């Protein structure tokens, strides 16, 4: 039989319980300890009060069950905890934790207000039904309800407000984080768009200006090369000039393509015959160093190439950086030290490749041409190129008076410890809040795509309302608790004054005195202070109405008994508290 067809949907209660968020091991251990503490307190205290271990165990089991389901059924557990806390000794801690869960999980404000209002009624009702519906002895039902509301504020309302504020603050921070991530992504997109537009403009300017000039040089050099009036040596020099112009045009096209395609390096050449054999341009890597040296030698410069160590492969970017370092070093030597010997050295060290181009001082008597034109950007560009692949470049005068340019480039994938500072990473570094995890600002942050300015505004509005509501409730709580304290102190003073008389009233009273005269010296009303003291003293006289009071300084009870409007007996005895 196909079990998939016979399976029944889970009941709604079980579905809601299963929908609770999964717990980690630490959370499971914490919940277990909390369950044992709450159940142990309630079961022990109620068992001691009722003198029944079975009753204590039943209460402990009920408290443990409510503690387990308080996260998935917050309102229901809150109401049940209010009933238990109002009628069963030891269930106050359960009400605190149930209110903490309900405050953060009952999302709708009016539903939360209704739940806590119903909880107040359920908490106070057991006290009102005590002693057959008469409430606390000596107090009216209204006073009993007011006195029961004070503990409810401390056990339920305060934890609920604190939990709700904590949850709202967490939601606000999450919304701010998503909104901030969206701003970072938008800033990265704007920066990337601006960079692309600038690169397009630079590429267009290079193509229109440099391309035209190089094309003219190549055309004029080609025409001059076939001039019959030139000798073989002059024709060879013109051929070198024309080839250099063609090479410069190829590199210009590569640079323009890189700028337009928004890439950092030219694409790797497709597999095929060797460049020299096929008549293709020279390789732009360590393999093209020989061609650079050969071109310089053909121009009449004394160049020496040295290699040492075991050759190892480099990443594409690092390999291209080798070519650019040698090219820049040879160019600078030709411009600033014409005729000086040049040494190009490639040293394959265990952890990196060292590229060095050094030239000696200009020989005395060497012909000097016009001043070299230099933009001052070549060395800065090399340093940036080497840094992006995890290497470094150093340049400066050598001890013999010449000039030295050296670079250190790593093997392998050439990954930089710093990384490429594109617009995204730069924007992420400017995120001073530090709340965006790694990769959140990239295109792969799926959860960040949910950020919505309307959601942010709605959450901010709700948080403002919650903040105002919490402030209002806090003011009401402070005012209410203060009023209850003042009322309680006054009530306690009244209760004491109703049951206390000074010692001279008892001493001045004589048997046979008129009851009306003596009662003028007694306080009016009954007092909880004298409740049950008649059972502590001698037996009451027959057919007499007795009044009991406590001394205002000592623990002594004074008894006055009247019959037929006369004082017939008075007695004093210790007050057992």
Tab-separated table of C-alpha atoms in Angstrom, residues 47-405:
chain	number	residue	atom	x	y	z
A	47	UNK	CA	2.942	20.072	47.407
A	48	UNK	CA	4.107	21.573	50.706
A	49	UNK	CA	1.039	23.820	50.910
A	50	UNK	CA	-1.464	21.086	50.133
A	51	UNK	CA	0.446	18.321	51.976
A	52	UNK	CA	-0.071	16.106	48.943
A	53	UNK	CA	2.801	14.821	46.808
A	54	UNK	CA	0.375	13.776	44.070
A	55	UNK	CA	-1.024	17.313	43.783
A	56	UNK	CA	2.482	18.749	43.669
A	57	UNK	CA	3.469	16.312	40.924
A	58	UNK	CA	0.391	17.171	38.855
A	59	UNK	CA	1.131	20.879	39.129
A	60	UNK	CA	4.789	20.269	38.190
A	61	UNK	CA	3.724	18.264	35.126
A	62	UNK	CA	1.286	20.979	34.032
A	63	UNK	CA	3.910	23.705	34.473
A	64	UNK	CA	6.451	21.666	32.463
A	65	UNK	CA	3.952	21.226	29.610
A	66	UNK	CA	3.131	24.947	29.528
A	67	UNK	CA	6.835	25.797	29.562
A	68	UNK	CA	7.454	23.600	26.521
A	69	UNK	CA	4.685	25.070	24.372
A	70	UNK	CA	4.950	28.717	25.462
A	71	UNK	CA	6.865	29.670	22.268
A	72	UNK	CA	4.373	28.143	19.816
A	73	UNK	CA	1.165	29.012	21.749
A	74	UNK	CA	2.095	32.271	23.482
A	75	UNK	CA	-1.397	33.697	24.124
A	76	UNK	CA	-2.859	30.416	25.345
A	77	UNK	CA	0.046	29.728	27.701
A	78	UNK	CA	-0.125	33.313	29.006
A	79	UNK	CA	-3.789	32.942	29.982
A	80	UNK	CA	-3.225	29.520	31.553
A	81	UNK	CA	-0.230	30.853	33.486
A	82	UNK	CA	-2.319	33.758	34.791
A	83	UNK	CA	-4.883	31.302	36.191
A	84	UNK	CA	-2.174	29.168	37.826
A	85	UNK	CA	-0.211	32.126	39.210
A	86	UNK	CA	-3.371	33.573	40.749
A	87	UNK	CA	-4.482	30.369	42.429
A	88	UNK	CA	-1.460	28.070	42.865
A	89	UNK	CA	1.498	28.933	45.037
A	90	UNK	CA	4.843	28.813	43.199
A	91	UNK	CA	3.601	29.531	39.651
A	92	UNK	CA	4.805	33.149	39.589
A	93	UNK	CA	8.071	32.303	37.725
A	94	UNK	CA	6.032	30.485	35.060
A	95	UNK	CA	3.960	33.634	34.501
A	96	UNK	CA	7.150	35.715	34.095
A	97	UNK	CA	8.574	33.448	31.382
A	98	UNK	CA	5.206	32.996	29.668
A	99	UNK	CA	4.765	36.764	29.529
A	100	UNK	CA	8.287	37.171	28.140
A	101	UNK	CA	7.465	34.780	25.289
A	102	UNK	CA	4.035	36.296	24.636
A	103	UNK	CA	5.345	39.870	24.559
A	104	UNK	CA	7.628	39.186	21.588
A	105	UNK	CA	5.449	36.660	19.714
A	106	UNK	CA	2.002	38.274	19.793
A	107	UNK	CA	2.633	40.672	16.922
A	108	UNK	CA	-0.635	42.613	16.703
A	109	UNK	CA	-0.807	45.308	19.408
A	110	UNK	CA	-4.542	45.076	20.058
A	111	UNK	CA	-4.363	41.305	20.337
A	112	UNK	CA	-1.553	41.666	22.876
A	113	UNK	CA	-3.566	44.235	24.847
A	114	UNK	CA	-6.568	41.903	24.853
A	115	UNK	CA	-4.474	38.938	25.984
A	116	UNK	CA	-2.921	40.836	28.879
A	117	UNK	CA	-6.279	42.346	29.897
A	118	UNK	CA	-7.848	38.861	29.942
A	119	UNK	CA	-4.826	37.623	31.874
A	120	UNK	CA	-5.383	40.308	34.514
A	121	UNK	CA	-8.978	39.171	34.977
A	122	UNK	CA	-7.961	35.522	35.223
A	123	UNK	CA	-5.197	36.405	37.674
A	124	UNK	CA	-7.499	38.370	40.003
A	125	UNK	CA	-10.559	36.074	39.865
A	126	UNK	CA	-9.101	33.328	42.143
A	127	UNK	CA	-8.462	35.926	44.863
A	128	UNK	CA	-12.016	37.258	44.504
A	129	UNK	CA	-13.500	33.758	44.813
A	130	UNK	CA	-11.553	32.976	47.988
A	131	UNK	CA	-13.575	32.268	51.173
A	132	UNK	CA	-16.805	31.662	49.332
A	133	UNK	CA	-16.631	34.767	47.171
A	134	UNK	CA	-15.899	37.197	49.997
A	135	UNK	CA	-12.291	37.812	48.918
A	136	UNK	CA	-9.553	38.605	51.403
A	137	UNK	CA	-10.944	38.919	54.955
A	138	UNK	CA	-11.322	42.532	56.015
A	139	UNK	CA	-11.090	43.901	52.455
A	140	UNK	CA	-13.765	44.628	49.906
A	141	UNK	CA	-13.844	42.919	46.519
A	142	UNK	CA	-12.668	46.136	44.862
A	143	UNK	CA	-9.702	46.431	47.203
A	144	UNK	CA	-8.888	42.764	46.640
A	145	UNK	CA	-8.882	43.310	42.863
A	146	UNK	CA	-6.697	46.419	43.166
A	147	UNK	CA	-4.178	44.661	45.404
A	148	UNK	CA	-4.077	41.697	43.006
A	149	UNK	CA	-3.299	43.976	40.054
A	150	UNK	CA	0.006	45.134	41.555
A	151	UNK	CA	1.734	41.726	41.428
A	152	UNK	CA	0.292	41.153	37.953
A	153	UNK	CA	2.008	44.297	36.712
A	154	UNK	CA	5.348	43.051	38.052
A	155	UNK	CA	4.968	39.411	36.966
A	156	UNK	CA	3.322	39.829	33.563
A	157	UNK	CA	3.106	43.356	32.165
A	158	UNK	CA	6.702	44.456	32.829
A	159	UNK	CA	8.324	41.299	31.309
A	160	UNK	CA	5.936	41.477	28.346
A	161	UNK	CA	6.790	45.104	27.614
A	162	UNK	CA	10.519	44.422	27.959
A	163	UNK	CA	10.318	41.438	25.598
A	164	UNK	CA	8.237	43.347	23.077
A	165	UNK	CA	10.690	46.248	23.092
A	166	UNK	CA	13.582	43.838	22.580
A	167	UNK	CA	11.840	42.134	19.646
A	168	UNK	CA	10.876	45.448	18.031
A	169	UNK	CA	14.429	46.740	18.416
A	170	UNK	CA	15.794	43.553	16.800
A	171	UNK	CA	13.375	43.926	13.864
A	172	UNK	CA	14.333	47.552	13.457
A	173	UNK	CA	18.040	46.737	13.366
A	174	UNK	CA	17.391	43.990	10.804
A	175	UNK	CA	15.418	46.401	8.620
A	176	UNK	CA	18.189	48.977	8.930
A	177	UNK	CA	20.744	46.338	7.969
A	178	UNK	CA	18.789	45.345	4.860
A	179	UNK	CA	18.194	48.967	3.951
A	180	UNK	CA	21.871	49.764	4.430
A	181	UNK	CA	22.849	46.787	2.272
A	182	UNK	CA	20.526	48.004	-0.456
A	183	UNK	CA	22.115	51.451	-0.308
A	184	UNK	CA	25.557	49.847	-0.581
A	185	UNK	CA	24.485	47.860	-3.636
A	186	UNK	CA	22.995	50.948	-5.242
A	187	UNK	CA	26.162	52.917	-4.509
A	188	UNK	CA	28.234	50.130	-6.061
A	189	UNK	CA	26.021	50.128	-9.159
A	190	UNK	CA	26.309	53.906	-9.519
A	191	UNK	CA	30.090	53.747	-9.073
A	192	UNK	CA	30.381	50.936	-11.600
A	193	UNK	CA	28.236	52.806	-14.114
A	194	UNK	CA	30.331	55.940	-13.665
A	195	UNK	CA	33.514	53.908	-14.074
A	196	UNK	CA	32.221	52.303	-17.268
A	197	UNK	CA	31.280	55.671	-18.741
A	198	UNK	CA	34.693	57.089	-17.899
A	199	UNK	CA	36.458	54.075	-19.374
A	200	UNK	CA	34.411	54.411	-22.546
A	201	UNK	CA	35.365	58.074	-22.822
A	202	UNK	CA	39.059	57.319	-22.270
A	203	UNK	CA	38.955	54.492	-24.796
A	204	UNK	CA	37.308	56.742	-27.372
A	205	UNK	CA	39.898	59.488	-26.818
A	206	UNK	CA	42.797	57.032	-27.096
A	207	UNK	CA	41.386	55.503	-30.253
A	208	UNK	CA	40.721	58.862	-31.910
A	209	UNK	CA	43.991	60.603	-31.001
A	210	UNK	CA	46.731	58.016	-30.474
A	211	UNK	CA	45.359	55.646	-33.108
A	212	UNK	CA	45.465	58.353	-35.753
A	213	UNK	CA	49.022	59.437	-34.874
A	214	UNK	CA	50.361	55.875	-34.797
A	215	UNK	CA	48.698	55.121	-38.094
A	216	UNK	CA	50.424	58.136	-39.666
A	217	UNK	CA	53.785	57.021	-38.260
A	218	UNK	CA	53.326	53.533	-39.665
A	219	UNK	CA	52.287	54.846	-43.097
A	220	UNK	CA	55.179	57.292	-43.354
A	221	UNK	CA	57.664	54.691	-42.079
A	222	UNK	CA	56.410	52.212	-44.725
A	223	UNK	CA	56.788	54.780	-47.462
A	224	UNK	CA	60.258	55.698	-46.268
A	225	UNK	CA	61.309	52.049	-46.131
A	226	UNK	CA	60.826	51.594	-49.876
A	227	UNK	CA	62.634	54.822	-50.748
A	228	UNK	CA	65.449	53.836	-53.150
A	229	UNK	CA	67.695	56.568	-51.781
A	230	UNK	CA	68.177	54.800	-48.401
A	231	UNK	CA	70.980	52.441	-47.647
A	232	UNK	CA	70.547	49.004	-46.133
A	233	UNK	CA	71.284	50.159	-42.583
A	234	UNK	CA	68.881	53.106	-42.827
A	235	UNK	CA	66.228	50.862	-44.350
A	236	UNK	CA	66.673	48.398	-41.465
A	237	UNK	CA	66.243	51.221	-38.936
A	238	UNK	CA	63.094	52.440	-40.672
A	239	UNK	CA	61.753	48.855	-40.655
A	240	UNK	CA	62.307	48.688	-36.912
A	241	UNK	CA	60.492	52.014	-36.556
A	242	UNK	CA	57.544	50.776	-38.629
A	243	UNK	CA	57.351	47.526	-36.638
A	244	UNK	CA	57.418	49.489	-33.389
A	245	UNK	CA	54.537	51.642	-34.648
A	246	UNK	CA	52.556	48.533	-35.580
A	247	UNK	CA	53.284	46.990	-32.191
A	248	UNK	CA	52.171	50.194	-30.497
A	249	UNK	CA	48.932	50.108	-32.485
A	250	UNK	CA	48.291	46.498	-31.445
A	251	UNK	CA	48.830	47.377	-27.781
A	252	UNK	CA	46.598	50.405	-28.165
A	253	UNK	CA	43.829	48.199	-29.556
A	254	UNK	CA	44.280	45.819	-26.606
A	255	UNK	CA	44.109	48.688	-24.126
A	256	UNK	CA	41.018	50.124	-25.799
A	257	UNK	CA	39.384	46.673	-25.759
A	258	UNK	CA	40.175	46.267	-22.055
A	259	UNK	CA	38.666	49.649	-21.255
A	260	UNK	CA	35.516	48.969	-23.245
A	261	UNK	CA	35.038	45.420	-21.960
A	262	UNK	CA	35.667	46.437	-18.324
A	263	UNK	CA	38.338	43.765	-17.769
A	264	UNK	CA	41.753	43.967	-16.172
A	265	UNK	CA	43.843	41.878	-18.558
A	266	UNK	CA	43.662	40.936	-22.241
A	267	UNK	CA	42.220	37.512	-22.995
A	268	UNK	CA	44.610	34.593	-23.182
A	269	UNK	CA	45.701	33.747	-26.753
A	270	UNK	CA	43.995	30.831	-28.402
A	271	UNK	CA	46.063	27.685	-28.879
A	272	UNK	CA	47.914	27.594	-32.203
A	273	UNK	CA	51.374	27.980	-33.723
A	274	UNK	CA	54.139	29.915	-32.001
A	275	UNK	CA	53.721	33.670	-32.397
A	276	UNK	CA	57.089	34.196	-34.007
A	277	UNK	CA	56.498	31.346	-36.451
A	278	UNK	CA	53.050	32.557	-37.423
A	279	UNK	CA	54.029	36.187	-37.754
A	280	UNK	CA	51.673	37.133	-34.875
A	281	UNK	CA	52.458	39.801	-32.292
A	282	UNK	CA	54.858	38.952	-29.484
A	283	UNK	CA	53.526	37.280	-26.352
A	284	UNK	CA	52.562	39.643	-23.513
A	285	UNK	CA	54.155	37.700	-20.638
A	286	UNK	CA	57.407	36.247	-19.406
A	287	UNK	CA	57.748	34.517	-22.775
A	288	UNK	CA	57.759	37.909	-24.501
A	289	UNK	CA	60.777	39.214	-22.562
A	290	UNK	CA	63.132	37.769	-25.191
A	291	UNK	CA	61.356	39.738	-27.909
A	292	UNK	CA	61.616	42.964	-25.872
A	293	UNK	CA	65.340	42.417	-25.352
A	294	UNK	CA	65.819	41.637	-29.060
A	295	UNK	CA	63.984	44.841	-30.062
A	296	UNK	CA	66.204	46.918	-27.782
A	297	UNK	CA	69.337	45.277	-29.130
A	298	UNK	CA	68.242	45.922	-32.703
A	299	UNK	CA	67.893	49.593	-31.781
A	300	UNK	CA	71.581	49.634	-30.811
A	301	UNK	CA	71.265	49.355	-26.999
A	302	UNK	CA	73.630	46.912	-25.207
A	303	UNK	CA	71.138	44.653	-23.303
A	304	UNK	CA	72.013	41.512	-21.378
A	305	UNK	CA	69.320	38.976	-20.360
A	306	UNK	CA	69.916	36.641	-17.408
A	307	UNK	CA	67.734	33.856	-16.057
A	308	UNK	CA	68.289	31.785	-12.932
A	309	UNK	CA	66.319	29.182	-11.031
A	310	UNK	CA	63.728	26.674	-12.141
A	311	UNK	CA	61.002	28.173	-14.266
A	312	UNK	CA	57.529	28.015	-12.752
A	313	UNK	CA	54.151	29.046	-14.156
A	314	UNK	CA	52.569	32.323	-13.160
A	315	UNK	CA	48.987	33.501	-13.061
A	316	UNK	CA	47.850	35.407	-16.153
A	317	UNK	CA	47.845	38.773	-14.375
A	318	UNK	CA	51.260	38.192	-12.793
A	319	UNK	CA	52.683	36.921	-16.095
A	320	UNK	CA	51.486	40.060	-17.835
A	321	UNK	CA	52.995	42.175	-15.021
A	322	UNK	CA	56.430	40.607	-15.779
A	323	UNK	CA	56.210	41.801	-19.374
A	324	UNK	CA	55.125	45.306	-18.331
A	325	UNK	CA	57.934	45.670	-15.757
A	326	UNK	CA	60.609	44.722	-18.317
A	327	UNK	CA	58.999	46.925	-20.948
A	328	UNK	CA	58.834	49.935	-18.600
A	329	UNK	CA	62.407	49.390	-17.423
A	330	UNK	CA	63.786	49.228	-20.985
A	331	UNK	CA	61.755	52.253	-22.067
A	332	UNK	CA	63.007	54.349	-19.144
A	333	UNK	CA	66.621	53.266	-19.826
A	334	UNK	CA	66.321	54.232	-23.502
A	335	UNK	CA	64.821	57.623	-22.626
A	336	UNK	CA	66.926	58.679	-19.649
A	337	UNK	CA	70.220	56.792	-20.192
A	338	UNK	CA	70.768	56.350	-23.949
A	339	UNK	CA	73.770	54.230	-24.751
A	340	UNK	CA	74.151	52.871	-21.184
A	341	UNK	CA	74.452	49.082	-20.724
A	342	UNK	CA	71.207	47.452	-19.544
A	343	UNK	CA	70.787	44.227	-17.580
A	344	UNK	CA	67.503	42.321	-17.489
A	345	UNK	CA	67.346	39.534	-14.902
A	346	UNK	CA	64.624	36.988	-14.096
A	347	UNK	CA	65.263	35.066	-10.856
A	348	UNK	CA	62.883	32.243	-10.032
A	349	UNK	CA	63.015	32.170	-6.223
A	350	UNK	CA	61.279	29.427	-4.141
A	351	UNK	CA	58.260	31.620	-3.360
A	352	UNK	CA	58.225	34.323	-6.046
A	353	UNK	CA	59.695	35.588	-9.288
A	354	UNK	CA	62.071	38.558	-9.055
A	355	UNK	CA	62.171	40.752	-12.182
A	356	UNK	CA	64.972	43.329	-12.328
A	357	UNK	CA	65.927	45.874	-14.986
A	358	UNK	CA	69.067	47.921	-14.211
A	359	UNK	CA	71.052	50.328	-16.347
A	360	UNK	CA	74.529	51.729	-15.757
A	361	UNK	CA	75.301	55.456	-15.815
A	362	UNK	CA	75.360	57.223	-19.162
A	363	UNK	CA	78.826	56.818	-20.700
A	364	UNK	CA	80.905	59.939	-21.103
A	365	UNK	CA	80.801	61.383	-24.572
A	366	UNK	CA	77.602	59.554	-25.460
A	367	UNK	CA	75.379	61.606	-27.794
A	368	UNK	CA	72.431	63.143	-26.014
A	369	UNK	CA	69.171	63.764	-27.764
A	370	UNK	CA	66.306	66.046	-26.845
A	371	UNK	CA	64.969	65.888	-23.275
A	372	UNK	CA	62.901	62.774	-22.642
A	373	UNK	CA	59.148	63.235	-22.427
A	374	UNK	CA	57.720	61.432	-19.404
A	375	UNK	CA	54.273	61.507	-17.900
A	376	UNK	CA	55.395	60.121	-14.559
A	377	UNK	CA	52.602	57.507	-14.510
A	378	UNK	CA	54.451	54.394	-15.647
A	379	UNK	CA	56.017	53.443	-12.308
A	380	UNK	CA	52.803	54.253	-10.398
A	381	UNK	CA	50.865	52.008	-12.772
A	382	UNK	CA	53.362	49.186	-12.255
A	383	UNK	CA	53.079	49.454	-8.472
A	384	UNK	CA	49.292	49.213	-8.680
A	385	UNK	CA	49.465	46.301	-11.123
A	386	UNK	CA	51.873	44.388	-8.864
A	387	UNK	CA	49.801	45.107	-5.759
A	388	UNK	CA	46.676	43.698	-7.362
A	389	UNK	CA	48.406	40.343	-7.931
A	390	UNK	CA	49.938	40.245	-4.448
A	391	UNK	CA	53.414	41.505	-5.366
A	392	UNK	CA	55.416	44.695	-5.098
A	393	UNK	CA	57.602	46.986	-7.202
A	394	UNK	CA	60.652	48.993	-6.126
A	395	UNK	CA	62.526	51.616	-8.133
A	396	UNK	CA	65.408	53.950	-7.420
A	397	UNK	CA	69.017	54.835	-8.171
A	398	UNK	CA	71.655	52.111	-7.892
A	399	UNK	CA	74.969	52.462	-5.981
A	400	UNK	CA	76.987	52.814	-9.214
A	401	UNK	CA	74.975	55.869	-10.322
A	402	UNK	CA	72.551	54.064	-12.589
A	403	UNK	CA	68.906	53.188	-12.098
A	404	UNK	CA	67.208	49.972	-10.972
A	405	UNK	CA	63.604	48.765	-11.356
